[in-house]
PDB file of C-alpha atoms in Angstrom:
ATOM      1  CA  MET R 242     -24.651   2.103  75.974  1.00  0.00           C
ATOM      2  CA  LYS R 243     -22.209   3.016  73.240  1.00  0.00           C
ATOM      3  CA  ILE R 244     -23.966   3.645  69.930  1.00  0.00           C
ATOM      4  CA  ILE R 245     -22.523   1.668  67.019  1.00  0.00           C
ATOM      5  CA  LYS R 246     -23.300   2.434  63.376  1.00  0.00           C
ATOM      6  CA  HIS R 247     -24.845  -0.481  61.454  1.00  0.00           C
ATOM      7  CA  ASN R 248     -26.447  -0.764  58.013  1.00  0.00           C
ATOM      8  CA  LYS R 249     -27.374   2.168  55.827  1.00  0.00           C
ATOM      9  CA  ILE R 250     -31.155   2.243  55.438  1.00  0.00           C
ATOM     10  CA  TYR R 251     -31.605   5.446  53.411  1.00  0.00           C
ATOM     11  CA  ASP R 252     -29.480   7.321  50.916  1.00  0.00           C
ATOM     12  CA  GLY R 253     -31.160  10.549  49.764  1.00  0.00           C
ATOM     13  CA  LYS R 254     -30.139  13.693  47.906  1.00  0.00           C
ATOM     14  CA  SER R 255     -28.670  15.399  50.957  1.00  0.00           C
ATOM     15  CA  LYS R 256     -28.666  12.874  53.802  1.00  0.00           C
ATOM     16  CA  LYS R 257     -28.053   9.250  54.756  1.00  0.00           C
ATOM     17  CA  LEU R 258     -29.622   7.263  57.585  1.00  0.00           C
ATOM     18  CA  TYR R 259     -27.995   4.374  59.417  1.00  0.00           C
ATOM     19  CA  GLU R 260     -29.326   1.810  61.837  1.00  0.00           C
ATOM     20  CA  THR R 261     -27.553   1.413  65.141  1.00  0.00           C
ATOM     21  CA  ASN R 262     -27.272  -1.229  67.834  1.00  0.00           C
ATOM     22  CA  ASP R 263     -30.284   0.462  69.467  1.00  0.00           C
ATOM     23  CA  SER R 264     -33.490   0.010  67.434  1.00  0.00           C
ATOM     24  CA  ASN R 265     -34.845   3.324  68.752  1.00  0.00           C
ATOM     25  CA  ILE R 266     -31.883   5.347  67.507  1.00  0.00           C
ATOM     26  CA  LEU R 267     -30.623   6.195  64.034  1.00  0.00           C
ATOM     27  CA  ILE R 268     -27.583   8.097  62.778  1.00  0.00           C
ATOM     28  CA  LEU R 269     -28.473  10.995  60.459  1.00  0.00           C
ATOM     29  CA  GLN R 270     -25.504  11.885  58.260  1.00  0.00           C
ATOM     30  CA  PHE R 271     -25.516  14.944  56.040  1.00  0.00           C
ATOM     31  CA  LYS R 272     -23.886  15.053  52.597  1.00  0.00           C
ATOM     32  CA  GLU R 273     -21.783  17.668  50.856  1.00  0.00           C
ATOM     33  CA  THR R 274     -23.912  17.304  47.724  1.00  0.00           C
ATOM     34  CA  MET R 275     -26.762  19.581  46.654  1.00  0.00           C
ATOM     35  CA  SER R 276     -29.356  18.749  43.996  1.00  0.00           C
ATOM     36  CA  LYS R 277     -31.959  20.531  41.909  1.00  0.00           C
ATOM     37  CA  CYS R 278     -34.642  19.579  39.366  1.00  0.00           C
ATOM     38  CA  ASN R 279     -35.611  16.496  41.421  1.00  0.00           C
ATOM     39  CA  GLY R 280     -32.068  15.212  41.579  1.00  0.00           C
ATOM     40  CA  LYS R 281     -31.224  15.624  37.896  1.00  0.00           C
ATOM     41  CA  TYR R 282     -28.385  18.026  38.723  1.00  0.00           C
ATOM     42  CA  ILE R 283     -26.054  17.335  41.632  1.00  0.00           C
ATOM     43  CA  LYS R 284     -23.047  19.329  42.801  1.00  0.00           C
ATOM     44  CA  LYS R 285     -20.664  18.970  45.714  1.00  0.00           C
ATOM     45  CA  PHE R 286     -20.067  21.850  48.138  1.00  0.00           C
ATOM     46  CA  VAL R 287     -17.252  21.330  50.639  1.00  0.00           C
ATOM     47  CA  LYS R 288     -18.367  21.829  54.283  1.00  0.00           C
ATOM     48  CA  LYS R 289     -22.088  21.902  53.446  1.00  0.00           C
ATOM     49  CA  ASP R 290     -22.586  18.678  55.369  1.00  0.00           C
ATOM     50  CA  ILE R 291     -21.015  20.177  58.491  1.00  0.00           C
ATOM     51  CA  ILE R 292     -22.989  23.412  58.235  1.00  0.00           C
ATOM     52  CA  ASN R 293     -26.343  21.685  57.671  1.00  0.00           C
ATOM     53  CA  ASN R 294     -25.753  19.200  60.478  1.00  0.00           C
ATOM     54  CA  LYS R 295     -24.942  21.873  63.072  1.00  0.00           C
ATOM     55  CA  PHE R 296     -27.573  24.301  61.727  1.00  0.00           C
ATOM     56  CA  SER R 297     -30.320  21.680  61.851  1.00  0.00           C
ATOM     57  CA  TYR R 298     -29.261  20.567  65.331  1.00  0.00           C
ATOM     58  CA  PHE R 299     -29.287  24.195  66.543  1.00  0.00           C
ATOM     59  CA  ILE R 300     -32.809  24.835  65.195  1.00  0.00           C
ATOM     60  CA  MET R 301     -34.225  21.517  66.405  1.00  0.00           C
ATOM     61  CA  ASN R 302     -32.685  22.021  69.830  1.00  0.00           C
ATOM     62  CA  LEU R 303     -34.231  25.515  70.014  1.00  0.00           C
ATOM     63  CA  LEU R 304     -37.629  24.093  69.086  1.00  0.00           C
ATOM     64  CA  SER R 305     -37.279  21.325  71.705  1.00  0.00           C
ATOM     65  CA  LYS R 306     -36.657  23.983  74.337  1.00  0.00           C
ATOM     66  CA  ASN R 307     -39.930  25.609  73.226  1.00  0.00           C
ATOM     67  CA  ASN R 308     -41.959  22.424  73.794  1.00  0.00           C
ATOM     68  CA  VAL R 309     -41.869  21.121  70.205  1.00  0.00           C
ATOM     69  CA  LYS R 310     -41.130  17.397  70.213  1.00  0.00           C
ATOM     70  CA  THR R 311     -38.274  16.635  67.809  1.00  0.00           C
ATOM     71  CA  HIS R 312     -36.261  13.571  66.883  1.00  0.00           C
ATOM     72  CA  ILE R 313     -32.945  15.150  67.925  1.00  0.00           C
ATOM     73  CA  ILE R 314     -30.885  13.355  70.572  1.00  0.00           C
ATOM     74  CA  SER R 315     -27.323  14.668  70.292  1.00  0.00           C
ATOM     75  CA  LEU R 316     -24.540  15.600  67.905  1.00  0.00           C
ATOM     76  CA  LEU R 317     -22.378  12.582  67.069  1.00  0.00           C
ATOM     77  CA  SER R 318     -19.742  14.202  64.843  1.00  0.00           C
ATOM     78  CA  GLU R 319     -19.334  17.260  62.631  1.00  0.00           C
ATOM     79  CA  ASN R 320     -21.714  15.840  60.011  1.00  0.00           C
ATOM     80  CA  GLN R 321     -23.717  13.278  62.022  1.00  0.00           C
ATOM     81  CA  THR R 322     -26.502  13.490  64.597  1.00  0.00           C
ATOM     82  CA  LEU R 323     -28.148  10.834  66.712  1.00  0.00           C
ATOM     83  CA  VAL R 324     -31.914  10.920  66.188  1.00  0.00           C
ATOM     84  CA  LYS R 325     -34.961   8.965  67.285  1.00  0.00           C
ATOM     85  CA  ASN R 326     -36.180   6.293  64.891  1.00  0.00           C
ATOM     86  CA  LEU R 327     -39.522   7.704  63.737  1.00  0.00           C
ATOM     87  CA  ASN R 328     -42.287   6.060  61.740  1.00  0.00           C
ATOM     88  CA  MET R 329     -42.461   8.869  59.168  1.00  0.00           C
ATOM     89  CA  PHE R 330     -45.581  10.074  57.385  1.00  0.00           C
ATOM     90  CA  PRO R 331     -45.199  10.174  53.567  1.00  0.00           C
ATOM     91  CA  ILE R 332     -45.977  13.887  53.358  1.00  0.00           C
ATOM     92  CA  GLU R 333     -44.018  17.145  53.339  1.00  0.00           C
ATOM     93  CA  CYS R 334     -45.520  20.164  55.100  1.00  0.00           C
ATOM     94  CA  VAL R 335     -44.638  23.637  53.836  1.00  0.00           C
ATOM     95  CA  MET R 336     -45.289  26.987  55.475  1.00  0.00           C
ATOM     96  CA  ARG R 337     -45.005  30.105  53.309  1.00  0.00           C
ATOM     97  CA  ASN R 338     -44.681  33.612  54.723  1.00  0.00           C
ATOM     98  CA  TYR R 339     -43.690  35.194  51.409  1.00  0.00           C
ATOM     99  CA  ALA R 340     -44.305  34.160  47.806  1.00  0.00           C
ATOM    100  CA  ALA R 341     -41.289  32.411  46.289  1.00  0.00           C
ATOM    101  CA  GLY R 342     -40.539  29.352  44.213  1.00  0.00           C
ATOM    102  CA  SER R 343     -43.276  27.020  43.011  1.00  0.00           C
ATOM    103  CA  ILE R 344     -46.254  28.971  44.398  1.00  0.00           C
ATOM    104  CA  VAL R 345     -45.330  31.965  42.236  1.00  0.00           C
ATOM    105  CA  LYS R 346     -45.322  29.875  39.062  1.00  0.00           C
ATOM    106  CA  ARG R 347     -48.374  27.855  40.059  1.00  0.00           C
ATOM    107  CA  LEU R 348     -50.660  30.772  40.982  1.00  0.00           C
ATOM    108  CA  LYS R 349     -49.049  33.535  38.904  1.00  0.00           C
ATOM    109  CA  ILE R 350     -48.678  35.791  41.931  1.00  0.00           C
ATOM    110  CA  LYS R 351     -46.104  38.491  42.454  1.00  0.00           C
ATOM    111  CA  ASP R 352     -42.710  37.186  43.528  1.00  0.00           C
ATOM    112  CA  LYS R 353     -41.652  38.217  47.051  1.00  0.00           C
ATOM    113  CA  SER R 354     -45.155  39.334  48.004  1.00  0.00           C
ATOM    114  CA  PHE R 355     -46.084  39.061  51.697  1.00  0.00           C
ATOM    115  CA  LEU R 356     -48.626  36.333  52.475  1.00  0.00           C
ATOM    116  CA  LYS R 357     -51.051  37.148  55.304  1.00  0.00           C
ATOM    117  CA  PRO R 358     -52.003  34.814  56.773  1.00  0.00           C
ATOM    118  CA  PRO R 359     -49.167  32.414  55.860  1.00  0.00           C
ATOM    119  CA  VAL R 360     -49.991  29.627  53.423  1.00  0.00           C
ATOM    120  CA  PHE R 361     -49.813  26.003  54.596  1.00  0.00           C
ATOM    121  CA  GLU R 362     -49.291  23.341  51.920  1.00  0.00           C
ATOM    122  CA  ILE R 363     -49.017  19.553  51.853  1.00  0.00           C
ATOM    123  CA  TYR R 364     -46.997  17.569  49.310  1.00  0.00           C
ATOM    124  CA  LEU R 365     -46.916  13.827  48.750  1.00  0.00           C
ATOM    125  CA  LYS R 366     -43.362  12.623  49.423  1.00  0.00           C
ATOM    126  CA  ASN R 367     -42.738  10.784  46.141  1.00  0.00           C
ATOM    127  CA  ASP R 368     -39.793  11.671  43.902  1.00  0.00           C
ATOM    128  CA  ASP R 369     -41.100   9.620  40.982  1.00  0.00           C
ATOM    129  CA  LEU R 370     -44.274  11.745  40.900  1.00  0.00           C
ATOM    130  CA  GLY R 371     -42.390  15.006  41.515  1.00  0.00           C
ATOM    131  CA  ASP R 372     -43.749  15.426  45.076  1.00  0.00           C
ATOM    132  CA  PRO R 373     -47.227  16.586  43.976  1.00  0.00           C
ATOM    133  CA  LEU R 374     -49.306  19.107  45.914  1.00  0.00           C
ATOM    134  CA  ILE R 375     -52.165  17.413  47.798  1.00  0.00           C
ATOM    135  CA  ASN R 376     -54.780  18.450  50.353  1.00  0.00           C
ATOM    136  CA  ASP R 377     -56.355  17.237  53.599  1.00  0.00           C
ATOM    137  CA  SER R 378     -58.852  15.090  51.726  1.00  0.00           C
ATOM    138  CA  HIS R 379     -56.126  13.170  49.898  1.00  0.00           C
ATOM    139  CA  CYS R 380     -54.342  12.570  53.210  1.00  0.00           C
ATOM    140  CA  ILE R 381     -57.417  11.066  54.833  1.00  0.00           C
ATOM    141  CA  THR R 382     -58.827   9.154  51.848  1.00  0.00           C
ATOM    142  CA  PHE R 383     -55.499   7.497  51.008  1.00  0.00           C
ATOM    143  CA  ASN R 384     -54.579   6.857  54.657  1.00  0.00           C
ATOM    144  CA  LEU R 385     -51.414   8.952  54.521  1.00  0.00           C
ATOM    145  CA  ILE R 386     -52.033  10.358  57.993  1.00  0.00           C
ATOM    146  CA  SER R 387     -54.940  10.553  60.430  1.00  0.00           C
ATOM    147  CA  LYS R 388     -57.105  13.652  60.666  1.00  0.00           C
ATOM    148  CA  ILE R 389     -56.049  14.192  64.288  1.00  0.00           C
ATOM    149  CA  HIS R 390     -52.333  14.032  63.513  1.00  0.00           C
ATOM    150  CA  LEU R 391     -52.771  16.349  60.528  1.00  0.00           C
ATOM    151  CA  GLU R 392     -54.610  18.925  62.645  1.00  0.00           C
ATOM    152  CA  ASN R 393     -51.878  18.703  65.283  1.00  0.00           C
ATOM    153  CA  ILE R 394     -49.204  19.159  62.622  1.00  0.00           C
ATOM    154  CA  LYS R 395     -50.902  22.393  61.552  1.00  0.00           C
ATOM    155  CA  LYS R 396     -50.762  23.640  65.156  1.00  0.00           C
ATOM    156  CA  ILE R 397     -47.121  22.662  65.508  1.00  0.00           C
ATOM    157  CA  ILE R 398     -46.036  24.230  62.229  1.00  0.00           C
ATOM    158  CA  ASN R 399     -47.723  27.494  63.216  1.00  0.00           C
ATOM    159  CA  GLN R 400     -45.877  27.346  66.522  1.00  0.00           C
ATOM    160  CA  VAL R 401     -42.583  26.659  64.748  1.00  0.00           C
ATOM    161  CA  ASN R 402     -43.244  29.545  62.349  1.00  0.00           C
ATOM    162  CA  HIS R 403     -43.852  31.916  65.244  1.00  0.00           C
ATOM    163  CA  ILE R 404     -40.648  30.876  67.030  1.00  0.00           C
ATOM    164  CA  LEU R 405     -38.417  30.955  63.993  1.00  0.00           C
ATOM    165  CA  LYS R 406     -39.752  34.159  62.440  1.00  0.00           C
ATOM    166  CA  LYS R 407     -38.711  35.956  65.636  1.00  0.00           C
ATOM    167  CA  LEU R 408     -35.297  34.263  65.658  1.00  0.00           C
ATOM    168  CA  PHE R 409     -34.474  35.265  62.082  1.00  0.00           C
ATOM    169  CA  TYR R 410     -36.001  38.733  62.319  1.00  0.00           C
ATOM    170  CA  LYS R 411     -33.775  39.574  65.290  1.00  0.00           C
ATOM    171  CA  ALA R 412     -30.844  38.505  63.130  1.00  0.00           C
ATOM    172  CA  GLU R 413     -31.887  40.922  60.336  1.00  0.00           C
ATOM    173  CA  LEU R 414     -33.187  38.008  58.243  1.00  0.00           C
ATOM    174  CA  ILE R 415     -36.562  37.027  56.804  1.00  0.00           C
ATOM    175  CA  LEU R 416     -37.982  33.497  57.115  1.00  0.00           C
ATOM    176  CA  VAL R 417     -39.619  33.162  53.714  1.00  0.00           C
ATOM    177  CA  ASP R 418     -40.780  29.564  53.810  1.00  0.00           C
ATOM    178  CA  PHE R 419     -39.735  26.150  55.118  1.00  0.00           C
ATOM    179  CA  LYS R 420     -40.489  22.431  54.831  1.00  0.00           C
ATOM    180  CA  LEU R 421     -41.054  20.086  57.755  1.00  0.00           C
ATOM    181  CA  GLU R 422     -41.605  16.352  57.983  1.00  0.00           C
ATOM    182  CA  PHE R 423     -43.206  14.453  60.853  1.00  0.00           C
ATOM    183  CA  GLY R 424     -43.518  10.954  62.195  1.00  0.00           C
ATOM    184  CA  LEU R 425     -44.420   8.970  65.280  1.00  0.00           C
ATOM    185  CA  PHE R 426     -42.097   7.904  68.063  1.00  0.00           C
ATOM    186  CA  ASN R 427     -43.792   5.611  70.581  1.00  0.00           C
ATOM    187  CA  ASN R 428     -47.067   6.852  69.036  1.00  0.00           C
ATOM    188  CA  VAL R 429     -46.196  10.472  69.825  1.00  0.00           C
ATOM    189  CA  LEU R 430     -46.232  13.014  66.988  1.00  0.00           C
ATOM    190  CA  THR R 431     -42.642  14.159  66.508  1.00  0.00           C
ATOM    191  CA  LEU R 432     -40.804  16.543  64.175  1.00  0.00           C
ATOM    192  CA  GLY R 433     -38.214  14.682  62.118  1.00  0.00           C
ATOM    193  CA  ASP R 434     -35.932  15.123  59.093  1.00  0.00           C
ATOM    194  CA  GLU R 435     -34.059  18.467  59.150  1.00  0.00           C
ATOM    195  CA  PHE R 436     -34.332  22.244  59.221  1.00  0.00           C
ATOM    196  CA  SER R 437     -31.556  23.718  57.128  1.00  0.00           C
ATOM    197  CA  LEU R 438     -30.964  26.236  54.364  1.00  0.00           C
ATOM    198  CA  ASP R 439     -31.554  23.379  51.938  1.00  0.00           C
ATOM    199  CA  SER R 440     -35.148  23.028  53.181  1.00  0.00           C
ATOM    200  CA  SER R 441     -36.021  26.671  53.846  1.00  0.00           C
ATOM    201  CA  ARG R 442     -35.756  30.091  52.223  1.00  0.00           C
ATOM    202  CA  ILE R 443     -34.050  32.955  54.036  1.00  0.00           C
ATOM    203  CA  TRP R 444     -33.548  36.507  52.757  1.00  0.00           C
ATOM    204  CA  GLU R 445     -31.573  39.394  54.161  1.00  0.00           C
ATOM    205  CA  LYS R 446     -34.114  41.765  55.692  1.00  0.00           C
ATOM    206  CA  ASN R 447     -32.997  45.027  54.083  1.00  0.00           C
ATOM    207  CA  THR R 448     -31.972  43.794  50.635  1.00  0.00           C
ATOM    208  CA  PHE R 449     -34.103  40.645  50.163  1.00  0.00           C
ATOM    209  CA  LYS R 450     -30.874  38.939  49.056  1.00  0.00           C
ATOM    210  CA  THR R 451     -31.216  35.143  48.802  1.00  0.00           C
ATOM    211  CA  MET R 452     -29.219  33.270  51.462  1.00  0.00           C
ATOM    212  CA  ASP R 453     -30.390  29.693  50.874  1.00  0.00           C
ATOM    213  CA  LYS R 454     -30.452  26.855  48.360  1.00  0.00           C
ATOM    214  CA  ASP R 455     -32.071  29.131  45.762  1.00  0.00           C
ATOM    215  CA  ILE R 456     -28.542  30.415  45.109  1.00  0.00           C
ATOM    216  CA  PHE R 457     -27.867  26.999  43.539  1.00  0.00           C
ATOM    217  CA  ARG R 458     -31.368  26.450  42.116  1.00  0.00           C
ATOM    218  CA  ASN R 459     -31.366  29.780  40.304  1.00  0.00           C
ATOM    219  CA  ASN R 460     -27.656  29.871  39.361  1.00  0.00           C
ATOM    220  CA  LEU R 461     -27.054  33.071  41.340  1.00  0.00           C
ATOM    221  CA  ASN R 462     -23.520  34.421  41.432  1.00  0.00           C
ATOM    222  CA  PHE R 463     -23.083  34.138  45.228  1.00  0.00           C
ATOM    223  CA  ASP R 464     -20.780  31.927  47.289  1.00  0.00           C
ATOM    224  CA  ILE R 465     -23.403  29.604  48.736  1.00  0.00           C
ATOM    225  CA  ILE R 466     -21.214  28.224  51.532  1.00  0.00           C
ATOM    226  CA  ARG R 467     -20.314  31.723  52.729  1.00  0.00           C
ATOM    227  CA  CYS R 468     -24.021  32.645  52.705  1.00  0.00           C
ATOM    228  CA  TYR R 469     -24.888  29.520  54.731  1.00  0.00           C
ATOM    229  CA  GLN R 470     -22.113  30.358  57.200  1.00  0.00           C
ATOM    230  CA  LYS R 471     -23.289  33.973  57.467  1.00  0.00           C
ATOM    231  CA  VAL R 472     -26.864  32.966  58.285  1.00  0.00           C
ATOM    232  CA  ALA R 473     -25.661  30.474  60.902  1.00  0.00           C
ATOM    233  CA  LYS R 474     -23.470  33.105  62.551  1.00  0.00           C
ATOM    234  CA  LYS R 475     -26.264  35.711  62.569  1.00  0.00           C
ATOM    235  CA  ILE R 476     -28.671  33.431  64.458  1.00  0.00           C
ATOM    236  CA  GLY R 477     -26.025  32.290  66.949  1.00  0.00           C
ATOM    237  CA  CYS R 478     -25.268  28.844  65.563  1.00  0.00           C
ATOM    238  CA  ASP R 479     -21.651  27.945  66.312  1.00  0.00           C
ATOM    239  CA  LEU R 480     -20.011  26.189  63.351  1.00  0.00           C
TER     240      LEU R 480
END
């Protein structure tokens, strides 16, 4: 059956979602825009949508080949991917291998310090509240996700971390941290959303140079698109 784009059902900071003529399939379309400070500052970067779409597809496809269930179906165009229509949980799951960003400010720990074992964090997905940090107890008490699904997410995110740390390390890069979102497809726990340099931190291994969205967040004097392209090329993602 030919997939036909229907109504837009979501318009976020970096992505749009569209219904299709198949209720089980959505079209995920990436944007050229990048935001910081919870969307207060937005800037357009030409080709970012293409890079993030192909980068995310590459990573998700790699994870699928390693027995991680993902929502990815196929690439539709340079900036669009066909994905499964998940019933998403309202939480964001973060895995931290090194200290960077909010955890440094929150806990007053040394920036760029190695975290062993890695730190797993949960955030409530709510822009109006600033995506606050929550814990397992909040998740269960407020019916955000079942205890079983949460425990399985922890197993999956550790598996993902193991796979991707090796991928980036072989490419002379460090996987600092990343955010994942999950949902259910036919009652099966499935990885959704994206994995891109907007939702992860990557440093060059020898210099600790930032190669991700922190270039924009921290007003660093690097060409962010060239950095994104360089990371993609290093891990074997064909743009």
